[in-house]
mmCIF file of N, CA, C and O in Angstrom:
data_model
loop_
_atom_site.group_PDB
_atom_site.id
_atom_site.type_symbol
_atom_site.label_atom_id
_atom_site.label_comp_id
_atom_site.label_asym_id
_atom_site.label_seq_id
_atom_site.Cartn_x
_atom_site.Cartn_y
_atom_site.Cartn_z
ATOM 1 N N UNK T 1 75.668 -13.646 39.735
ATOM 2 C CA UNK T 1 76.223 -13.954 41.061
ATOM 3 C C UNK T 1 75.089 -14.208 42.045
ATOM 4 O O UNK T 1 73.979 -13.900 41.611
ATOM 5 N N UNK T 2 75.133 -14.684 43.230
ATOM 6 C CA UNK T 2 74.661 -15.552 44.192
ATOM 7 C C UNK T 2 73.632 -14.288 44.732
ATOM 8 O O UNK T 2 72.446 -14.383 45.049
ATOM 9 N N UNK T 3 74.333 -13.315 44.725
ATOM 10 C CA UNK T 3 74.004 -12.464 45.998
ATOM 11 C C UNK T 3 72.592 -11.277 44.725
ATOM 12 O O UNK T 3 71.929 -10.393 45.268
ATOM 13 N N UNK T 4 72.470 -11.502 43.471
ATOM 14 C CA UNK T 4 72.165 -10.387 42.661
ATOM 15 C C UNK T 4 70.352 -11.132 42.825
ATOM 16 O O UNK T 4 69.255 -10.576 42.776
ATOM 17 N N UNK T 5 70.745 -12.573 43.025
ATOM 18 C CA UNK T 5 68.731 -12.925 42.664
ATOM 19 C C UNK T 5 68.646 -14.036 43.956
ATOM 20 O O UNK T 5 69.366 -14.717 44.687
ATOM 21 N N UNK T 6 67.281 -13.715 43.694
ATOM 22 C CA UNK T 6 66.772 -14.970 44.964
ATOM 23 C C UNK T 6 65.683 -15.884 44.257
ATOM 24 O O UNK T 6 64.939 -15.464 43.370
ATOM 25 N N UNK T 7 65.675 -16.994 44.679
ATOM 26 C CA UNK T 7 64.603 -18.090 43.791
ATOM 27 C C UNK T 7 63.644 -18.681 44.409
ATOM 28 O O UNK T 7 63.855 -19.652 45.136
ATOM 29 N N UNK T 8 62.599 -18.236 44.230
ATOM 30 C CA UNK T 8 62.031 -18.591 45.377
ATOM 31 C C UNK T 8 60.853 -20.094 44.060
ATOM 32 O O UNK T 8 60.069 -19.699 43.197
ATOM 33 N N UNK T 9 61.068 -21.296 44.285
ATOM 34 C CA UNK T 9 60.580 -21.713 43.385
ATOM 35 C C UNK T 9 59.084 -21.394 42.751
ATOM 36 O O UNK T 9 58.755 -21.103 41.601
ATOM 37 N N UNK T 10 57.995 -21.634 44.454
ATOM 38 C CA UNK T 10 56.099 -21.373 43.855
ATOM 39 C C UNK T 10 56.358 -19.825 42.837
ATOM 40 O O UNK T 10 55.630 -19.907 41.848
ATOM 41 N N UNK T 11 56.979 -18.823 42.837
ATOM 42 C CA UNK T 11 56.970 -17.789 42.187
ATOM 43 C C UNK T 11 57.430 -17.709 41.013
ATOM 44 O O UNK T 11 57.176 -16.747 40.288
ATOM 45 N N UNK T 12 58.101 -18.609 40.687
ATOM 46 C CA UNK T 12 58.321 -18.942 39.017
ATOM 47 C C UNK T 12 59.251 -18.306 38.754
ATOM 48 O O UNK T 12 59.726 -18.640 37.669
ATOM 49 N N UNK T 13 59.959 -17.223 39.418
ATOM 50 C CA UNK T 13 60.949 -16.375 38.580
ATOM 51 C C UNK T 13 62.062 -16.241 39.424
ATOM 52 O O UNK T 13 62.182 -17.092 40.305
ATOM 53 N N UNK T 14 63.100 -15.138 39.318
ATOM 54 C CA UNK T 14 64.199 -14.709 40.607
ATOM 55 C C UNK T 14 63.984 -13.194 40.394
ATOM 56 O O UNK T 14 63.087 -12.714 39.701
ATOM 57 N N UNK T 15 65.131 -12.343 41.232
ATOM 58 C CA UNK T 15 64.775 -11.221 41.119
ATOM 59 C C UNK T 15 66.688 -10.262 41.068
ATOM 60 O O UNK T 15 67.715 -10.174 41.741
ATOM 61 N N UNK T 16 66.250 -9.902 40.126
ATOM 62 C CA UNK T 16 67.615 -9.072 39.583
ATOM 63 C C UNK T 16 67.442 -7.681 40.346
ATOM 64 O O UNK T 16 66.304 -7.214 40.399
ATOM 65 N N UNK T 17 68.526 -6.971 40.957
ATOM 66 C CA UNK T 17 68.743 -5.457 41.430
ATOM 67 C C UNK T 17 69.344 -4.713 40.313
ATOM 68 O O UNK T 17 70.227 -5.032 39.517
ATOM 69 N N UNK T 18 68.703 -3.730 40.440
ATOM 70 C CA UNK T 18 68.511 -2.420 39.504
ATOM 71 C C UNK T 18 69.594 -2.018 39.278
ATOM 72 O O UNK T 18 70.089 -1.822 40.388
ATOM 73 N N UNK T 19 70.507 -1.687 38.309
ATOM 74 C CA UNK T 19 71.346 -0.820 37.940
ATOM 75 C C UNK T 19 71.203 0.858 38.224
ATOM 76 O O UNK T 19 70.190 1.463 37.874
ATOM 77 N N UNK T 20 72.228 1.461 38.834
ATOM 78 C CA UNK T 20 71.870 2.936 39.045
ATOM 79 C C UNK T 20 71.173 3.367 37.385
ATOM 80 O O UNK T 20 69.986 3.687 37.331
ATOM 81 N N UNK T 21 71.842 3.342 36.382
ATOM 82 C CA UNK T 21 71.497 3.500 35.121
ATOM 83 C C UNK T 21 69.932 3.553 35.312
ATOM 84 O O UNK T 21 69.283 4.559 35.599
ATOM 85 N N UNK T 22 69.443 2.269 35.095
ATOM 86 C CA UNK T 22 68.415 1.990 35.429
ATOM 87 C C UNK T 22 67.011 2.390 36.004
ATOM 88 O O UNK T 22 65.902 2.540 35.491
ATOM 89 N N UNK T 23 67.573 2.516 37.440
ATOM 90 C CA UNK T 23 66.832 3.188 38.077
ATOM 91 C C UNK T 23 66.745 4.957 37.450
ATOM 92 O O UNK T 23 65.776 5.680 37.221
ATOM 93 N N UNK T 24 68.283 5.191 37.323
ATOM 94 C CA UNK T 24 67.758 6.966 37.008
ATOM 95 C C UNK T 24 67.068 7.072 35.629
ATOM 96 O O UNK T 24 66.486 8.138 35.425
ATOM 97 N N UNK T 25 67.035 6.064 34.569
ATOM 98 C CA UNK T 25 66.381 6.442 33.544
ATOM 99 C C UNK T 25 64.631 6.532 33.804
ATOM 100 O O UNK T 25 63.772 7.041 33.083
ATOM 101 N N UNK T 26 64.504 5.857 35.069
ATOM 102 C CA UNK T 26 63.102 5.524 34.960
ATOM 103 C C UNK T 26 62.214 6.100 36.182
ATOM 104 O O UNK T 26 61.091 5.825 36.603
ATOM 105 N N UNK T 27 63.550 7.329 36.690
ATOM 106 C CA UNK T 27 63.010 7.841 37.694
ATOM 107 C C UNK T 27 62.647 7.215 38.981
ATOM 108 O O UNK T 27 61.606 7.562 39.540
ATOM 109 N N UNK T 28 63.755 5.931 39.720
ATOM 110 C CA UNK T 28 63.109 4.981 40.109
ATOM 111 C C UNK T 28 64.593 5.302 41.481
ATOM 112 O O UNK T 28 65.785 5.565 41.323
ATOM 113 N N UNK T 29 63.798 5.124 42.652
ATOM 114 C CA UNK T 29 64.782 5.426 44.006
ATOM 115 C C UNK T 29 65.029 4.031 44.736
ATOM 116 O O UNK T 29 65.725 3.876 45.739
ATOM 117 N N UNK T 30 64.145 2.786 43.868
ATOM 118 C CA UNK T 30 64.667 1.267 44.322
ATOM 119 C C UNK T 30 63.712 0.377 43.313
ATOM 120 O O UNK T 30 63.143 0.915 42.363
ATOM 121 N N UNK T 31 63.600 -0.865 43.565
ATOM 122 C CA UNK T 31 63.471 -1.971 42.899
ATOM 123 C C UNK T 31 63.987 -2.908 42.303
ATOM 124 O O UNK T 31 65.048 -2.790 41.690
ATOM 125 N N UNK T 32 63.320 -3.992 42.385
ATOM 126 C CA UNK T 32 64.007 -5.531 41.990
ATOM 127 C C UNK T 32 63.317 -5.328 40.357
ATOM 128 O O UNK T 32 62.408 -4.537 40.105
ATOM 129 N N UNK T 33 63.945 -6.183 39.411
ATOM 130 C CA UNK T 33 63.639 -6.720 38.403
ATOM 131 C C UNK T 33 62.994 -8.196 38.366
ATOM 132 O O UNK T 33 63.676 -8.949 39.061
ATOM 133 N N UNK T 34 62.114 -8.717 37.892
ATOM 134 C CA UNK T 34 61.507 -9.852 37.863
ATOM 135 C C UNK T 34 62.400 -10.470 36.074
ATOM 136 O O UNK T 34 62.495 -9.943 34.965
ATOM 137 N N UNK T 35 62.808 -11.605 36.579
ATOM 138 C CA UNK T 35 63.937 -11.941 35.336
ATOM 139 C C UNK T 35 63.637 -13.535 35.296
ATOM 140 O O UNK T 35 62.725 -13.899 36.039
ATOM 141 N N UNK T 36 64.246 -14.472 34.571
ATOM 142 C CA UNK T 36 64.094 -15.927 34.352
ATOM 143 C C UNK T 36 62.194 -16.382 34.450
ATOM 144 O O UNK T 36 61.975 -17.420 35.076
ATOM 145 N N UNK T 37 61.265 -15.833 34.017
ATOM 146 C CA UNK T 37 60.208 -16.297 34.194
ATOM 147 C C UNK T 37 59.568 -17.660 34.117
ATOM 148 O O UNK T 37 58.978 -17.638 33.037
ATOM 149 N N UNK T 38 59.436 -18.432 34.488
ATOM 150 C CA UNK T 38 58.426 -19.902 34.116
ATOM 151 C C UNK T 38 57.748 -19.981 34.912
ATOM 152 O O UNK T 38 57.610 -19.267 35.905
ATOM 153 N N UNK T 39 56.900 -21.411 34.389
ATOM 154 C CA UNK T 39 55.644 -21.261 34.619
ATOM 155 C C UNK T 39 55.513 -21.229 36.721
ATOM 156 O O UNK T 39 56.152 -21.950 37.486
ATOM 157 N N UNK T 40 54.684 -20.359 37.025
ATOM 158 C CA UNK T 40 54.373 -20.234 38.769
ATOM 159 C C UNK T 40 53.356 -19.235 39.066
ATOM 160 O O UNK T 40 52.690 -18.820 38.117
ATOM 161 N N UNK T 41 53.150 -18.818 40.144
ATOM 162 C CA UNK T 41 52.163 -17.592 40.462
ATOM 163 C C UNK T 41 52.388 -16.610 39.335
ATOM 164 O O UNK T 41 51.762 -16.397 38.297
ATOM 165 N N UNK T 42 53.564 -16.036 39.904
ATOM 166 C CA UNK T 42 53.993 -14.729 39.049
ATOM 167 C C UNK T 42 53.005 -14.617 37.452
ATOM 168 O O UNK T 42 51.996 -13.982 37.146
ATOM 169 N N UNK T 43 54.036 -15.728 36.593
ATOM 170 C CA UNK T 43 53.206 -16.292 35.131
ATOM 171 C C UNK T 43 51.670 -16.084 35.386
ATOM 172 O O UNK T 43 51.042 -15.314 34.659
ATOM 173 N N UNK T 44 51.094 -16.727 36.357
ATOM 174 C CA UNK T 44 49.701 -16.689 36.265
ATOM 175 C C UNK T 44 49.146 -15.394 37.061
ATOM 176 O O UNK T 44 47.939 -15.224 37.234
ATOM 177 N N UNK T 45 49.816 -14.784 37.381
ATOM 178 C CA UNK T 45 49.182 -13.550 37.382
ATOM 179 C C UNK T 45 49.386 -12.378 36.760
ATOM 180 O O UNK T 45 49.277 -11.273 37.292
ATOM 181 N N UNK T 46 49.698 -12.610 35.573
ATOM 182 C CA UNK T 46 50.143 -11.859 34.089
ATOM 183 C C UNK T 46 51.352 -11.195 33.929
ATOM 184 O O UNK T 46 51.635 -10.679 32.848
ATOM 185 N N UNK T 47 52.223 -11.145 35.051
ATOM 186 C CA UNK T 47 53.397 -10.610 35.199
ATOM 187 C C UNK T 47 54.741 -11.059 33.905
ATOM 188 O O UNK T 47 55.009 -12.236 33.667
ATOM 189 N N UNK T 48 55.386 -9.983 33.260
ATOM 190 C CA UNK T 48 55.594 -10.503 31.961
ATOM 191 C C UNK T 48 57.163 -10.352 32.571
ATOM 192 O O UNK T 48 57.403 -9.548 33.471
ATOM 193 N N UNK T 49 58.128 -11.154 32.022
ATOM 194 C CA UNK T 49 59.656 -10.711 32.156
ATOM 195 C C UNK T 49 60.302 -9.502 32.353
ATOM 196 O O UNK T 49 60.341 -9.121 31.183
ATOM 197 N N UNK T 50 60.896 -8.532 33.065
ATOM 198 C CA UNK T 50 61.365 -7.570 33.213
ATOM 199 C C UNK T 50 60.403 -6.870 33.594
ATOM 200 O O UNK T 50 60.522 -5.761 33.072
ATOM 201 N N UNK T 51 59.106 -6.949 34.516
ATOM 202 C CA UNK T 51 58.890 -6.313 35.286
ATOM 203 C C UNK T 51 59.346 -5.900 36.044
ATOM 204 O O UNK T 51 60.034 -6.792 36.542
ATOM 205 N N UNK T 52 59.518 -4.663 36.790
ATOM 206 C CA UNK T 52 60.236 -3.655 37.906
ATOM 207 C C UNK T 52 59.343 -3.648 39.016
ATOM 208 O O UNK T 52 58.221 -3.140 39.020
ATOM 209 N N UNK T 53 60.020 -4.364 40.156
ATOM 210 C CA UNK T 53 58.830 -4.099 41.121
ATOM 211 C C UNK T 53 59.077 -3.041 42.537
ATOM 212 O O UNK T 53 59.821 -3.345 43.469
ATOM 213 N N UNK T 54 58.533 -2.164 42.480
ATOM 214 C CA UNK T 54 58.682 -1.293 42.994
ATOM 215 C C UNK T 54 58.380 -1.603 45.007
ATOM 216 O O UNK T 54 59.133 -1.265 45.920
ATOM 217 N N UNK T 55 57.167 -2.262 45.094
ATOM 218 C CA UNK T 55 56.679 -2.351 46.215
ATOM 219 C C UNK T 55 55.883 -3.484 46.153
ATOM 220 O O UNK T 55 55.348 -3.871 45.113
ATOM 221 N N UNK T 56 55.778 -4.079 47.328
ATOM 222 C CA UNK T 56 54.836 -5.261 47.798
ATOM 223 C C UNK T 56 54.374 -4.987 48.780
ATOM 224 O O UNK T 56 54.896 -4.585 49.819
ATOM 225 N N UNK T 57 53.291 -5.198 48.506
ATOM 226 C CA UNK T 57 52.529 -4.784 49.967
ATOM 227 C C UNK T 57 52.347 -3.468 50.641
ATOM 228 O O UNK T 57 52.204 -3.450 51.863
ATOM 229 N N UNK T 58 52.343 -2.585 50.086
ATOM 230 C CA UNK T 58 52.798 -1.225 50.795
ATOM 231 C C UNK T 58 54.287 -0.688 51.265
ATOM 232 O O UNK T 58 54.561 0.304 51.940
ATOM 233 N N UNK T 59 55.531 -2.110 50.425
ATOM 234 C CA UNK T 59 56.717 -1.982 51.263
ATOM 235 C C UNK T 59 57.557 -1.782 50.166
ATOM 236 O O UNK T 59 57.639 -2.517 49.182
ATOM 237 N N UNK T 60 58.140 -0.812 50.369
ATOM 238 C CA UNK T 60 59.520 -0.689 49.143
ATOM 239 C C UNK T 60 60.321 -1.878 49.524
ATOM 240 O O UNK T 60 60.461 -2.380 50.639
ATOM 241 N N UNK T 61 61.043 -2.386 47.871
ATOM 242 C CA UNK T 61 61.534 -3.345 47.942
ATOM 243 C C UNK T 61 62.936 -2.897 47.189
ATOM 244 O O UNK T 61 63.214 -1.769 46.783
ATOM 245 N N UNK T 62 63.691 -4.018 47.121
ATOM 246 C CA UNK T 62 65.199 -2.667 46.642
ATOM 247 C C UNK T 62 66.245 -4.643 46.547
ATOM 248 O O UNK T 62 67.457 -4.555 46.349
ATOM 249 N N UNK T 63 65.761 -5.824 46.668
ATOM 250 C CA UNK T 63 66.158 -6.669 46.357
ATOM 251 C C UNK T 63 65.938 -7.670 46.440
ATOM 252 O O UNK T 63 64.815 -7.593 46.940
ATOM 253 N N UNK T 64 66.218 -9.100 46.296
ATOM 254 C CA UNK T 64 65.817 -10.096 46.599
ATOM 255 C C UNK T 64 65.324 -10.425 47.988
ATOM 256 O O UNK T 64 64.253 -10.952 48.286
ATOM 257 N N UNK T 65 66.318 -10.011 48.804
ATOM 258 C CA UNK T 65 66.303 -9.902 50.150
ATOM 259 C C UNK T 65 64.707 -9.392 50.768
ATOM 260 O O UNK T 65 64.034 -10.025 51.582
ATOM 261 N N UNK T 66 64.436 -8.410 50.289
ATOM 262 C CA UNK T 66 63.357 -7.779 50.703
ATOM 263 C C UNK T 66 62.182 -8.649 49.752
ATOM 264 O O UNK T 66 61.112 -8.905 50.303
ATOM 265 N N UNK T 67 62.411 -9.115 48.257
ATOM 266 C CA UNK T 67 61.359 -10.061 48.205
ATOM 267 C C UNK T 67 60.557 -11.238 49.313
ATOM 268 O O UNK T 67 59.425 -11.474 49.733
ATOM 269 N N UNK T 68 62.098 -11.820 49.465
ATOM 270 C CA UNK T 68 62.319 -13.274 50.348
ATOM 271 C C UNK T 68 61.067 -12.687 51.728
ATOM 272 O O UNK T 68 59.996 -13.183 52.079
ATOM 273 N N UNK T 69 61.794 -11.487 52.205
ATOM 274 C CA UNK T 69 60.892 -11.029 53.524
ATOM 275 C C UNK T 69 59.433 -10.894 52.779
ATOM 276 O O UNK T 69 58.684 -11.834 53.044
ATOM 277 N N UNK T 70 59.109 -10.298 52.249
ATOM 278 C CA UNK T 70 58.127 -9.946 52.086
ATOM 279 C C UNK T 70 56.826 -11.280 51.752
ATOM 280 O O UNK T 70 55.631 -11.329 52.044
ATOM 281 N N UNK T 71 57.667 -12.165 51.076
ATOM 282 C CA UNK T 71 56.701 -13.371 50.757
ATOM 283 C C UNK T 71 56.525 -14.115 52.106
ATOM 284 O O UNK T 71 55.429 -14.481 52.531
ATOM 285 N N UNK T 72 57.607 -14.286 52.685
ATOM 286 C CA UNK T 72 57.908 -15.089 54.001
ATOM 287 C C UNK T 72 56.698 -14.398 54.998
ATOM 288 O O UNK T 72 55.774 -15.097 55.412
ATOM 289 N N UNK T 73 56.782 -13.330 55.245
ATOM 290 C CA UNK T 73 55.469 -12.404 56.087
ATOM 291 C C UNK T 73 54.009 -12.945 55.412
ATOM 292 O O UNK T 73 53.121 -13.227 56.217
ATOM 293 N N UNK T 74 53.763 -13.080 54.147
ATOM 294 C CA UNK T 74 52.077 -13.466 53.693
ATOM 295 C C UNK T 74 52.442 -14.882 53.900
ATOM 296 O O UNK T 74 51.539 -15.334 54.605
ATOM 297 N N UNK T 75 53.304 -15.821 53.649
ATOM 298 C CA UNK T 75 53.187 -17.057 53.916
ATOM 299 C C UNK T 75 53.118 -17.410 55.133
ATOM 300 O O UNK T 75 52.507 -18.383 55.574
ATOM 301 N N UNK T 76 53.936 -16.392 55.902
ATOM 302 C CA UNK T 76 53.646 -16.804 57.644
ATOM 303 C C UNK T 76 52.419 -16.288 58.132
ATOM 304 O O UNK T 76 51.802 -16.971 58.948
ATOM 305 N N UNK T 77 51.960 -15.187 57.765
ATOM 306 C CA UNK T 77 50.650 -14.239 58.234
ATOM 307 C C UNK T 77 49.412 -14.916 58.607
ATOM 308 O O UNK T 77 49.250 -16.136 58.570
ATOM 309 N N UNK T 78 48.580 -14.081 58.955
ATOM 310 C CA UNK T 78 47.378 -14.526 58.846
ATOM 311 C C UNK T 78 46.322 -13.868 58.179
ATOM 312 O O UNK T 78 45.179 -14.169 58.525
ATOM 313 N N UNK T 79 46.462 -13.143 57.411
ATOM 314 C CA UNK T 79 46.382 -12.451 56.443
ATOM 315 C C UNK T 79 46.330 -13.459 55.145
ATOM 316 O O UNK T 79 47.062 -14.421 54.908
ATOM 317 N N UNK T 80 44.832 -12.741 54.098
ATOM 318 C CA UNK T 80 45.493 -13.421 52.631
ATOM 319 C C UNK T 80 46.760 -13.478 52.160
ATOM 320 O O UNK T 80 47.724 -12.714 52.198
ATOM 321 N N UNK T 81 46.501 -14.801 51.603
ATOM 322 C CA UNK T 81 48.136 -15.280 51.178
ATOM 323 C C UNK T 81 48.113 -14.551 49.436
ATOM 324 O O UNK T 81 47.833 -15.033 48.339
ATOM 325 N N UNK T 82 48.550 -13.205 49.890
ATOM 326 C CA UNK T 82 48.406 -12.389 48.198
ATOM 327 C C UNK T 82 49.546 -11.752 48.329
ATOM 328 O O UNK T 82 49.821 -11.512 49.504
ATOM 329 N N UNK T 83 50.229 -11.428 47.634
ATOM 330 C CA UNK T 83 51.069 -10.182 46.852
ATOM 331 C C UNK T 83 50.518 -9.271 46.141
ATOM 332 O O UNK T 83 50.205 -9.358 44.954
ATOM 333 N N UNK T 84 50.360 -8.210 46.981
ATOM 334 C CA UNK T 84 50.265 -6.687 45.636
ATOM 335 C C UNK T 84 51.212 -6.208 45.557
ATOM 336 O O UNK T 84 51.706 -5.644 46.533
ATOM 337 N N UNK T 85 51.884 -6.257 44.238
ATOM 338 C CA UNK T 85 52.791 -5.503 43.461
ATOM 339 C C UNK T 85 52.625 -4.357 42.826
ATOM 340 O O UNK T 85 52.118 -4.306 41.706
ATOM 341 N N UNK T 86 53.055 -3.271 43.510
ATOM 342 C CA UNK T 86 52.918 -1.998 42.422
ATOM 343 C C UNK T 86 54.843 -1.938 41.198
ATOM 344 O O UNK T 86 55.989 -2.334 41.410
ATOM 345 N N UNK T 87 54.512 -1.599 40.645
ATOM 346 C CA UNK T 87 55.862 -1.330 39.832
ATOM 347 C C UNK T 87 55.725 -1.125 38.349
ATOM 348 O O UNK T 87 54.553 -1.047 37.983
ATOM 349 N N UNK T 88 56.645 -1.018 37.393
ATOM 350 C CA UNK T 88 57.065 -0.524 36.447
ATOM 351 C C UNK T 88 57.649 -0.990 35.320
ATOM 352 O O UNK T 88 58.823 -1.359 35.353
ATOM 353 N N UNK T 89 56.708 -1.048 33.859
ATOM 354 C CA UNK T 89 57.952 -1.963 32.804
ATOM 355 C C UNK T 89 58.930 -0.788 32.296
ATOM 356 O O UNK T 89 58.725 0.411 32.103
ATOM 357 N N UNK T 90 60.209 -1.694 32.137
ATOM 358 C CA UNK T 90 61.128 -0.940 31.144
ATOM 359 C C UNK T 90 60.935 0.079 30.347
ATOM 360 O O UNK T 90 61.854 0.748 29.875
ATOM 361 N N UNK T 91 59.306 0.338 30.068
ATOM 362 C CA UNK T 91 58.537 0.885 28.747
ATOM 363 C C UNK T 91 58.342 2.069 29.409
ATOM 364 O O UNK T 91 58.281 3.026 28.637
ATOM 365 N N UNK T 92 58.180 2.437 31.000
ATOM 366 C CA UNK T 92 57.618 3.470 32.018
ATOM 367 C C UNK T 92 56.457 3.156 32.199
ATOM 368 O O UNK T 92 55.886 3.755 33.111
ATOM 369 N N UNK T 93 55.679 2.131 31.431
ATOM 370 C CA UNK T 93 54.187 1.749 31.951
ATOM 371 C C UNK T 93 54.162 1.290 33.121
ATOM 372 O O UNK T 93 54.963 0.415 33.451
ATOM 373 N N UNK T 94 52.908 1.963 34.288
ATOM 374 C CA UNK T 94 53.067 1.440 35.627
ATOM 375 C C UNK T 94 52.122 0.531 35.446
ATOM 376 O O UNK T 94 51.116 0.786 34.784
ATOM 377 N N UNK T 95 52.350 -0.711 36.050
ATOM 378 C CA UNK T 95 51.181 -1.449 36.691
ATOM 379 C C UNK T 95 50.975 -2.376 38.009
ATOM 380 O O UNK T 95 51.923 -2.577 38.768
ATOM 381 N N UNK T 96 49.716 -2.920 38.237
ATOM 382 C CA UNK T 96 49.687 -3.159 39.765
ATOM 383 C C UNK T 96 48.954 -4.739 39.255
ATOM 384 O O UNK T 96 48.079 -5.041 38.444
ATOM 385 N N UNK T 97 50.061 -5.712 40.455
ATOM 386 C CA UNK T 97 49.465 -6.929 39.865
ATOM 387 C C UNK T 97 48.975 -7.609 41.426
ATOM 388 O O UNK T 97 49.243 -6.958 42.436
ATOM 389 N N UNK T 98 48.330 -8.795 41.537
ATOM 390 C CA UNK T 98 48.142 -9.251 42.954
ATOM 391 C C UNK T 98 48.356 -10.642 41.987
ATOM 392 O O UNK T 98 48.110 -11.046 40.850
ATOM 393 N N UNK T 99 48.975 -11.067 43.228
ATOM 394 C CA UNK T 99 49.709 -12.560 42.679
ATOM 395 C C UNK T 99 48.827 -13.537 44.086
ATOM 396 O O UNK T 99 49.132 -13.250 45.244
ATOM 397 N N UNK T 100 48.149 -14.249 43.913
ATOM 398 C CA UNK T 100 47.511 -15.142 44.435
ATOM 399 C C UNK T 100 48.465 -16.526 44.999
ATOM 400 O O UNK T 100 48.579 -17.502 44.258
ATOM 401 N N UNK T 101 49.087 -16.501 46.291
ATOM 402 C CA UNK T 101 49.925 -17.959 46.496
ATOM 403 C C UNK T 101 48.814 -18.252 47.463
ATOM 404 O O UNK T 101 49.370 -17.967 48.523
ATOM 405 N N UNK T 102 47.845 -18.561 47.714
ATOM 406 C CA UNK T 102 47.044 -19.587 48.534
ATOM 407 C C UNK T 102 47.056 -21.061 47.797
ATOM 408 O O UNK T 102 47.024 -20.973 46.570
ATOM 409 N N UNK T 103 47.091 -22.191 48.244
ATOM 410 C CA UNK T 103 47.155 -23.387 47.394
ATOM 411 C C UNK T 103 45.201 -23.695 46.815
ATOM 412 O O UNK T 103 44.917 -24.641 46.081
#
């Protein structure tokens, strides 16, 4: 459904919301899922399918919605045009990625 992902195309992927399931298996109080991957930033900054992303930027994120903001702020900023992602695979492995959108 319309309202579950957002597409943002330069990022290569959309972003799925967490199932309570989900979240309680993994000890997790929010986050988007990174789902449909091809090739874009994301891809090139090693980010693999079903990554869990917990935070961007220092900002809890909890859906597409809050992706959309969050990219929209480094693309408008004046600030490097980066994403740091902290978050979580399916596996409980944490990791921290910085996704590079400067052209």
């Amino acid at each position: 459904s319309i309202t579950k992902k957002g597409d943002f195309a330069e990022l290569g992927c959309a972003f799925m919301n967490l199932s309570s399931e989900t979240k309680s298996s993994l000890g997790l109080s929010n986050g988007v899922q990174v789902v449909g991957l091809k090739k874009g930033a994301f891809m090139d900054a090693g980010i693999k399918n079903g990554f869990i992303i917990t935070e961007v930027n220092g900002k809890t994120v909890n859906s597409s919605d809050d992706m959309e903001t969050a990219y929209n702020a480094v693309m408008n900023g004046d600030e490097d045009k980066v994403l740091f992602l902290s978050g979580v695979y399916p596996t409980g492995k944490k990791y921290y990625y910085a996704v590079n959108l400067a052209e």
